[in-house]
Amino acid sequence: MGSVSIREVGPRDGLQNEDPVPVEAKVRLLDALGRTGVRRIEAVSFVHPRAIPQMADADEVWDAADKVDGVRYSALVPNSRGAQRALAAGFTEVEVVVSASDTHNRRNVNRSTEESLDDIAGMIGELHRHGATAEVIISTSFGCPYEGDVDPVRVAGIVDRVVADGADRVSFGDTTGMATPRRVREVVSLVRDRQPELPLLLHFHDTRGTALANILTALELGVTEFDASVGGLGGCPYAPGATGNVATEEVVHMLHDMGIDTGIDLDTLIEVAALAQEIVGRELPSGVLRAGPRTRLVAG
Ligand code: MG
């Protein structure tokens, strides 16, 4: 029944939202993920070390990591300085980010969404001039912790704008786990109507237990690209102790049972989820890590 492209975001989005871990542990995680069969990994972000100390060693981590053949690695950048660092490090896939919600955007980068979109237009041009692709991540696409509901028409308008500015792809972040199947349907249908050729990627959080339902809904709408984080690394930035990113092995476990190929070896991935848990030193929220896959039977 076809295939799905999963981008593993544990090394970047996951570890960025955990207590800092040493370079060696980050490299171990990246290398182990590269051997699971996953084809895309968000490796690091190039952000100011004062803003996000967890990523201060991005260059060092990336230098030391194995670049596994057949795996596409990407980096996230908040601004043009970060884009220059990503290009200098050799990345050819770069993600930039803007919030659909004006309040969320101002709290993050002290600018309106509109002002960030102007910056992003410049960054897309710069990335293209250096032969890299530019993905625009639209965070709070399904709801904002400050404003509440976000109008899908506003989200679709941002998509139109960044596509006009040359974005190669767009992804939709459920930054605080406010998405539900109904809201996924609204956003994806509207964007698809207006941009039928645009590759879409969805990034769900399982903060309120809806991540797999959202993925299933998006699959039914024809979306085949999803972010996920091994073990569910990375908590919710607005609710201490709550679940953040959907766990990669939970997504893979469901998809494989549906006959959908991901290229990922589930048993190997579960071993890496256990490694991720050991590295961050806290119990991760993944059900498939805790219970094993449904094919693992109880002895006796
Ligand atoms: Mg996330």
Tab-separated table of C-alpha atoms and ligand atoms in Angstrom:
chain	number	residue	atom	x	y	z
A	1	MET	CA	0.000	0.000	0.000
A	2	GLY	CA	2.759	2.419	-0.904
A	3	SER	CA	5.400	4.036	1.191
A	4	VAL	CA	5.873	6.866	3.629
A	5	SER	CA	8.943	9.039	4.065
A	6	ILE	CA	9.751	9.601	7.715
A	7	ARG	CA	12.146	12.300	8.797
A	8	GLU	CA	13.756	11.453	12.115
A	9	VAL	CA	14.024	14.651	14.190
A	10	GLY	CA	15.287	13.234	17.503
A	11	PRO	CA	18.879	14.504	17.171
A	12	ARG	CA	17.704	18.085	16.615
A	13	ASP	CA	14.127	18.784	17.706
A	14	GLY	CA	14.302	16.038	20.317
A	15	LEU	CA	17.611	16.851	21.986
A	16	GLN	CA	16.988	20.593	21.714
A	17	ASN	CA	14.108	20.131	24.147
A	18	GLU	CA	15.940	17.878	26.617
A	19	ASP	CA	18.640	18.705	29.168
A	20	PRO	CA	21.993	19.146	27.355
A	21	VAL	CA	23.897	15.942	26.562
A	22	PRO	CA	27.579	15.567	25.566
A	23	VAL	CA	28.773	15.672	21.943
A	24	GLU	CA	29.774	12.021	22.081
A	25	ALA	CA	26.217	10.964	23.004
A	26	LYS	CA	24.720	13.077	20.221
A	27	VAL	CA	27.049	11.517	17.680
A	28	ARG	CA	26.254	8.027	18.971
A	29	LEU	CA	22.532	8.708	18.540
A	30	LEU	CA	22.921	10.181	15.050
A	31	ASP	CA	25.071	7.269	13.895
A	32	ALA	CA	22.741	4.664	15.360
A	33	LEU	CA	19.745	6.301	13.647
A	34	GLY	CA	21.627	6.315	10.344
A	35	ARG	CA	21.738	2.525	10.550
A	36	THR	CA	17.990	1.986	11.087
A	37	GLY	CA	17.134	2.378	7.403
A	38	VAL	CA	15.550	5.808	7.915
A	39	ARG	CA	16.173	7.968	4.852
A	40	ARG	CA	15.969	11.461	6.322
A	41	ILE	CA	17.396	12.851	9.542
A	42	GLU	CA	17.154	16.378	10.922
A	43	ALA	CA	20.652	16.430	12.387
A	44	VAL	CA	21.302	19.771	14.083
A	45	SER	CA	20.276	23.402	14.216
A	46	PHE	CA	22.591	26.373	13.837
A	47	VAL	CA	21.260	28.759	16.446
A	48	HIS	CA	22.903	31.215	18.793
A	49	PRO	CA	24.388	29.245	21.718
A	50	ARG	CA	22.924	31.699	24.213
A	51	ALA	CA	19.431	31.147	22.809
A	52	ILE	CA	19.706	27.347	22.714
A	53	PRO	CA	22.706	25.956	24.612
A	54	GLN	CA	21.675	22.389	23.663
A	55	MET	CA	22.827	23.049	20.077
A	56	ALA	CA	25.993	25.072	20.823
A	57	ASP	CA	28.139	22.173	19.594
A	58	ALA	CA	26.299	21.638	16.280
A	59	ASP	CA	29.462	21.979	14.167
A	60	GLU	CA	31.379	19.555	16.350
A	61	VAL	CA	28.552	17.000	16.301
A	62	TRP	CA	28.119	17.213	12.562
A	63	ASP	CA	31.888	16.930	11.931
A	64	ALA	CA	32.106	13.764	13.997
A	65	ALA	CA	28.943	12.060	12.709
A	66	ASP	CA	28.959	9.341	10.058
A	67	LYS	CA	27.258	10.579	6.929
A	68	VAL	CA	25.452	7.385	5.980
A	69	ASP	CA	24.998	6.800	2.257
A	70	GLY	CA	21.397	7.108	1.183
A	71	VAL	CA	20.385	9.244	4.189
A	72	ARG	CA	19.388	12.870	3.577
A	73	TYR	CA	20.500	15.058	6.470
A	74	SER	CA	18.994	18.479	7.133
A	75	ALA	CA	19.676	21.395	9.463
A	76	LEU	CA	17.332	23.971	10.924
A	77	VAL	CA	18.305	27.632	11.007
A	78	PRO	CA	16.570	30.635	12.593
A	79	ASN	CA	18.205	33.367	10.510
A	80	SER	CA	20.637	34.202	7.779
A	81	ARG	CA	23.674	33.792	10.048
A	82	GLY	CA	22.486	30.243	10.796
A	83	ALA	CA	21.937	29.611	7.090
A	84	GLN	CA	25.532	30.618	6.393
A	85	ARG	CA	26.754	28.216	9.070
A	86	ALA	CA	24.621	25.375	7.654
A	87	LEU	CA	25.964	26.010	4.151
A	88	ALA	CA	29.551	26.182	5.436
A	89	ALA	CA	29.006	22.835	7.185
A	90	GLY	CA	27.946	21.337	3.849
A	91	PHE	CA	24.189	20.966	4.331
A	92	THR	CA	22.165	20.950	1.125
A	93	GLU	CA	18.759	20.720	2.843
A	94	VAL	CA	17.947	23.566	5.190
A	95	GLU	CA	14.806	24.335	7.172
A	96	VAL	CA	13.692	27.791	8.203
A	97	VAL	CA	10.816	28.462	10.544
A	98	VAL	CA	7.953	30.903	11.018
A	99	SER	CA	4.908	30.795	13.271
A	100	ALA	CA	1.437	31.011	11.807
A	101	SER	CA	0.456	32.782	15.011
A	102	ASP	CA	1.723	36.329	15.305
A	103	THR	CA	1.957	36.164	19.108
A	104	HIS	CA	3.969	32.938	19.017
A	105	ASN	CA	6.288	34.386	16.389
A	106	ARG	CA	6.847	37.560	18.420
A	107	ARG	CA	7.570	35.563	21.581
A	108	ASN	CA	10.110	33.460	19.670
A	109	VAL	CA	11.937	35.973	17.523
A	110	ASN	CA	10.537	39.365	18.510
A	111	ARG	CA	9.073	39.983	15.058
A	112	SER	CA	5.672	39.719	13.446
A	113	THR	CA	4.933	36.763	11.178
A	114	GLU	CA	5.002	39.198	8.249
A	115	GLU	CA	8.480	40.481	9.176
A	116	SER	CA	9.764	36.906	9.491
A	117	LEU	CA	8.330	36.079	6.069
A	118	ASP	CA	10.321	38.963	4.595
A	119	ASP	CA	13.513	37.574	6.190
A	120	ILE	CA	12.664	34.086	4.941
A	121	ALA	CA	12.303	35.315	1.349
A	122	GLY	CA	15.907	36.530	1.547
A	123	MET	CA	17.101	33.284	3.127
A	124	ILE	CA	15.436	31.144	0.453
A	125	GLY	CA	17.278	33.134	-2.214
A	126	GLU	CA	20.572	32.783	-0.387
A	127	LEU	CA	20.152	29.017	0.085
A	128	HIS	CA	19.256	28.556	-3.569
A	129	ARG	CA	22.291	30.560	-4.706
A	130	HIS	CA	24.435	28.047	-2.817
A	131	GLY	CA	22.676	25.013	-4.265
A	132	ALA	CA	20.683	24.118	-1.129
A	133	THR	CA	16.949	23.525	-0.867
A	134	ALA	CA	14.790	25.544	1.506
A	135	GLU	CA	11.952	24.089	3.525
A	136	VAL	CA	9.678	26.440	5.417
A	137	ILE	CA	8.333	25.049	8.678
A	138	ILE	CA	5.096	26.751	9.708
A	139	SER	CA	4.793	26.242	13.437
A	140	THR	CA	1.526	26.553	15.380
A	141	SER	CA	-0.278	25.509	12.170
A	142	PHE	CA	-3.026	23.756	14.141
A	143	GLY	CA	-3.282	26.007	17.169
A	144	CYS	CA	-1.284	28.429	19.300
A	145	PRO	CA	-0.699	28.235	23.059
A	146	TYR	CA	-1.221	32.030	23.299
A	147	GLU	CA	-3.935	32.693	20.710
A	148	GLY	CA	-5.832	29.402	20.637
A	149	ASP	CA	-7.253	28.373	17.257
A	150	VAL	CA	-5.309	29.435	14.177
A	151	ASP	CA	-7.401	30.074	11.066
A	152	PRO	CA	-6.490	27.541	8.326
A	153	VAL	CA	-6.952	30.366	5.805
A	154	ARG	CA	-4.105	32.219	7.497
A	155	VAL	CA	-1.918	29.093	7.316
A	156	ALA	CA	-2.747	28.604	3.624
A	157	GLY	CA	-1.949	32.266	2.977
A	158	ILE	CA	1.514	31.811	4.499
A	159	VAL	CA	2.019	28.765	2.276
A	160	ASP	CA	1.080	30.796	-0.810
A	161	ARG	CA	3.520	33.516	0.193
A	162	VAL	CA	6.525	31.222	0.783
A	163	VAL	CA	5.820	29.247	-2.385
A	164	ALA	CA	5.832	32.519	-4.322
A	165	ASP	CA	9.171	33.273	-2.651
A	166	GLY	CA	10.603	29.948	-3.877
A	167	ALA	CA	10.226	27.520	-0.948
A	168	ASP	CA	10.973	23.968	-2.098
A	169	ARG	CA	8.658	22.403	0.439
A	170	VAL	CA	6.517	23.352	3.388
A	171	SER	CA	5.976	21.564	6.666
A	172	PHE	CA	3.316	22.113	9.293
A	173	GLY	CA	4.218	22.011	12.956
A	174	ASP	CA	1.748	21.029	15.633
A	175	THR	CA	3.986	22.834	18.092
A	176	THR	CA	2.020	22.142	21.260
A	177	GLY	CA	-0.104	19.138	20.291
A	178	MET	CA	-3.309	21.047	19.486
A	179	ALA	CA	-4.014	19.238	16.202
A	180	THR	CA	-6.963	16.884	15.842
A	181	PRO	CA	-8.052	14.891	12.769
A	182	ARG	CA	-10.700	17.537	12.011
A	183	ARG	CA	-8.131	20.352	12.023
A	184	VAL	CA	-5.629	18.320	9.999
A	185	ARG	CA	-8.308	17.763	7.385
A	186	GLU	CA	-9.106	21.492	7.246
A	187	VAL	CA	-5.504	22.677	6.853
A	188	VAL	CA	-4.311	19.960	4.466
A	189	SER	CA	-7.405	20.167	2.214
A	190	LEU	CA	-7.169	23.939	1.932
A	191	VAL	CA	-3.437	23.937	1.185
A	192	ARG	CA	-3.794	21.058	-1.307
A	193	ASP	CA	-6.549	22.939	-3.171
A	194	ARG	CA	-4.335	25.989	-3.555
A	195	GLN	CA	-0.948	24.270	-4.027
A	196	PRO	CA	-1.629	20.848	-5.572
A	197	GLU	CA	2.018	20.191	-6.545
A	198	LEU	CA	3.686	21.301	-3.331
A	199	PRO	CA	5.363	18.584	-1.222
A	200	LEU	CA	3.865	18.732	2.300
A	201	LEU	CA	5.336	17.339	5.481
A	202	LEU	CA	3.501	17.120	8.792
A	203	HIS	CA	5.050	17.357	12.252
A	204	PHE	CA	2.818	16.149	15.062
A	205	HIS	CA	3.144	16.171	18.809
A	206	ASP	CA	1.370	13.613	20.944
A	207	THR	CA	0.767	15.993	23.836
A	208	ARG	CA	-2.933	15.141	23.935
A	209	GLY	CA	-2.815	11.662	22.439
A	210	THR	CA	-3.922	12.574	18.917
A	211	ALA	CA	-0.684	12.174	16.934
A	212	LEU	CA	-1.354	8.771	15.333
A	213	ALA	CA	-4.961	9.701	14.565
A	214	ASN	CA	-3.673	12.860	12.882
A	215	ILE	CA	-1.146	10.894	10.846
A	216	LEU	CA	-3.812	8.422	9.741
A	217	THR	CA	-6.045	11.322	8.679
A	218	ALA	CA	-3.218	12.942	6.724
A	219	LEU	CA	-2.426	9.607	5.035
A	220	GLU	CA	-6.032	9.398	3.882
A	221	LEU	CA	-5.595	12.862	2.379
A	222	GLY	CA	-2.531	11.702	0.446
A	223	VAL	CA	0.240	13.093	2.641
A	224	THR	CA	3.253	10.755	2.677
A	225	GLU	CA	5.893	12.696	4.620
A	226	PHE	CA	6.026	12.910	8.406
A	227	ASP	CA	8.427	13.990	11.117
A	228	ALA	CA	8.873	11.773	14.150
A	229	SER	CA	11.343	11.566	17.005
A	230	VAL	CA	12.917	8.351	18.248
A	231	GLY	CA	11.523	7.387	21.652
A	232	GLY	CA	9.427	10.565	21.561
A	233	LEU	CA	12.550	12.588	22.469
A	234	GLY	CA	11.847	16.230	23.246
A	235	GLY	CA	9.119	17.203	25.664
A	236	CYS	CA	6.453	19.822	25.190
A	237	PRO	CA	8.055	23.276	25.408
A	238	TYR	CA	4.979	24.763	27.135
A	239	ALA	CA	3.939	22.031	29.538
A	240	PRO	CA	6.777	20.590	31.624
A	241	GLY	CA	6.603	16.812	31.795
A	242	ALA	CA	4.107	16.507	28.932
A	243	THR	CA	4.714	14.494	25.767
A	244	GLY	CA	6.066	16.292	22.696
A	245	ASN	CA	7.093	14.776	19.367
A	246	VAL	CA	5.330	11.585	18.306
A	247	ALA	CA	7.665	8.599	18.742
A	248	THR	CA	9.121	7.291	15.477
A	249	GLU	CA	8.736	3.647	16.464
A	250	GLU	CA	5.025	4.165	17.207
A	251	VAL	CA	4.527	5.594	13.719
A	252	VAL	CA	6.593	2.883	12.021
A	253	HIS	CA	4.865	0.149	14.029
A	254	MET	CA	1.441	1.318	12.831
A	255	LEU	CA	2.480	1.913	9.209
A	256	HIS	CA	4.194	-1.444	8.771
A	257	ASP	CA	1.129	-3.240	10.091
A	258	MET	CA	-0.866	-1.379	7.402
A	259	GLY	CA	1.546	-2.688	4.757
A	260	ILE	CA	3.133	0.731	4.252
A	261	ASP	CA	6.889	0.710	3.700
A	262	THR	CA	9.207	3.137	5.516
A	263	GLY	CA	12.595	1.549	4.829
A	264	ILE	CA	13.122	1.400	8.603
A	265	ASP	CA	13.906	-1.774	10.535
A	266	LEU	CA	11.568	-1.591	13.535
A	267	ASP	CA	13.614	-3.808	15.867
A	268	THR	CA	16.742	-1.755	15.237
A	269	LEU	CA	14.775	1.443	15.747
A	270	ILE	CA	13.450	0.217	19.107
A	271	GLU	CA	17.047	-0.474	20.169
A	272	VAL	CA	17.912	3.106	19.255
A	273	ALA	CA	14.915	4.359	21.247
A	274	ALA	CA	16.354	2.512	24.261
A	275	LEU	CA	19.698	4.200	23.575
A	276	ALA	CA	17.971	7.599	23.383
A	277	GLN	CA	16.342	6.908	26.755
A	278	GLU	CA	19.706	6.006	28.260
A	279	ILE	CA	21.296	9.163	26.823
A	280	VAL	CA	18.730	11.579	28.264
A	281	GLY	CA	18.370	9.630	31.510
A	282	ARG	CA	14.595	9.857	31.747
A	283	GLU	CA	11.801	7.499	30.811
A	284	LEU	CA	10.613	8.326	27.301
A	285	PRO	CA	6.868	8.242	26.510
A	286	SER	CA	6.921	5.747	23.624
A	287	GLY	CA	4.427	2.904	24.035
A	288	VAL	CA	6.240	0.716	21.527
A	289	LEU	CA	9.504	1.207	23.421
A	290	ARG	CA	7.823	0.215	26.701
A	291	ALA	CA	5.718	-2.683	25.465
A	292	GLY	CA	7.565	-3.836	22.351
A	293	PRO	CA	5.865	-4.339	18.984
A	294	ARG	CA	2.529	-6.201	18.826
A	295	THR	CA	4.354	-9.139	17.196
A	296	ARG	CA	6.448	-9.686	20.333
A	297	LEU	CA	4.604	-12.425	22.216
A	298	VAL	CA	4.741	-13.188	25.898
A	299	ALA	CA	6.554	-16.452	26.645
A	300	GLY	CA	4.547	-19.351	28.034
B	1	MG	MG	8.579	19.046	17.586
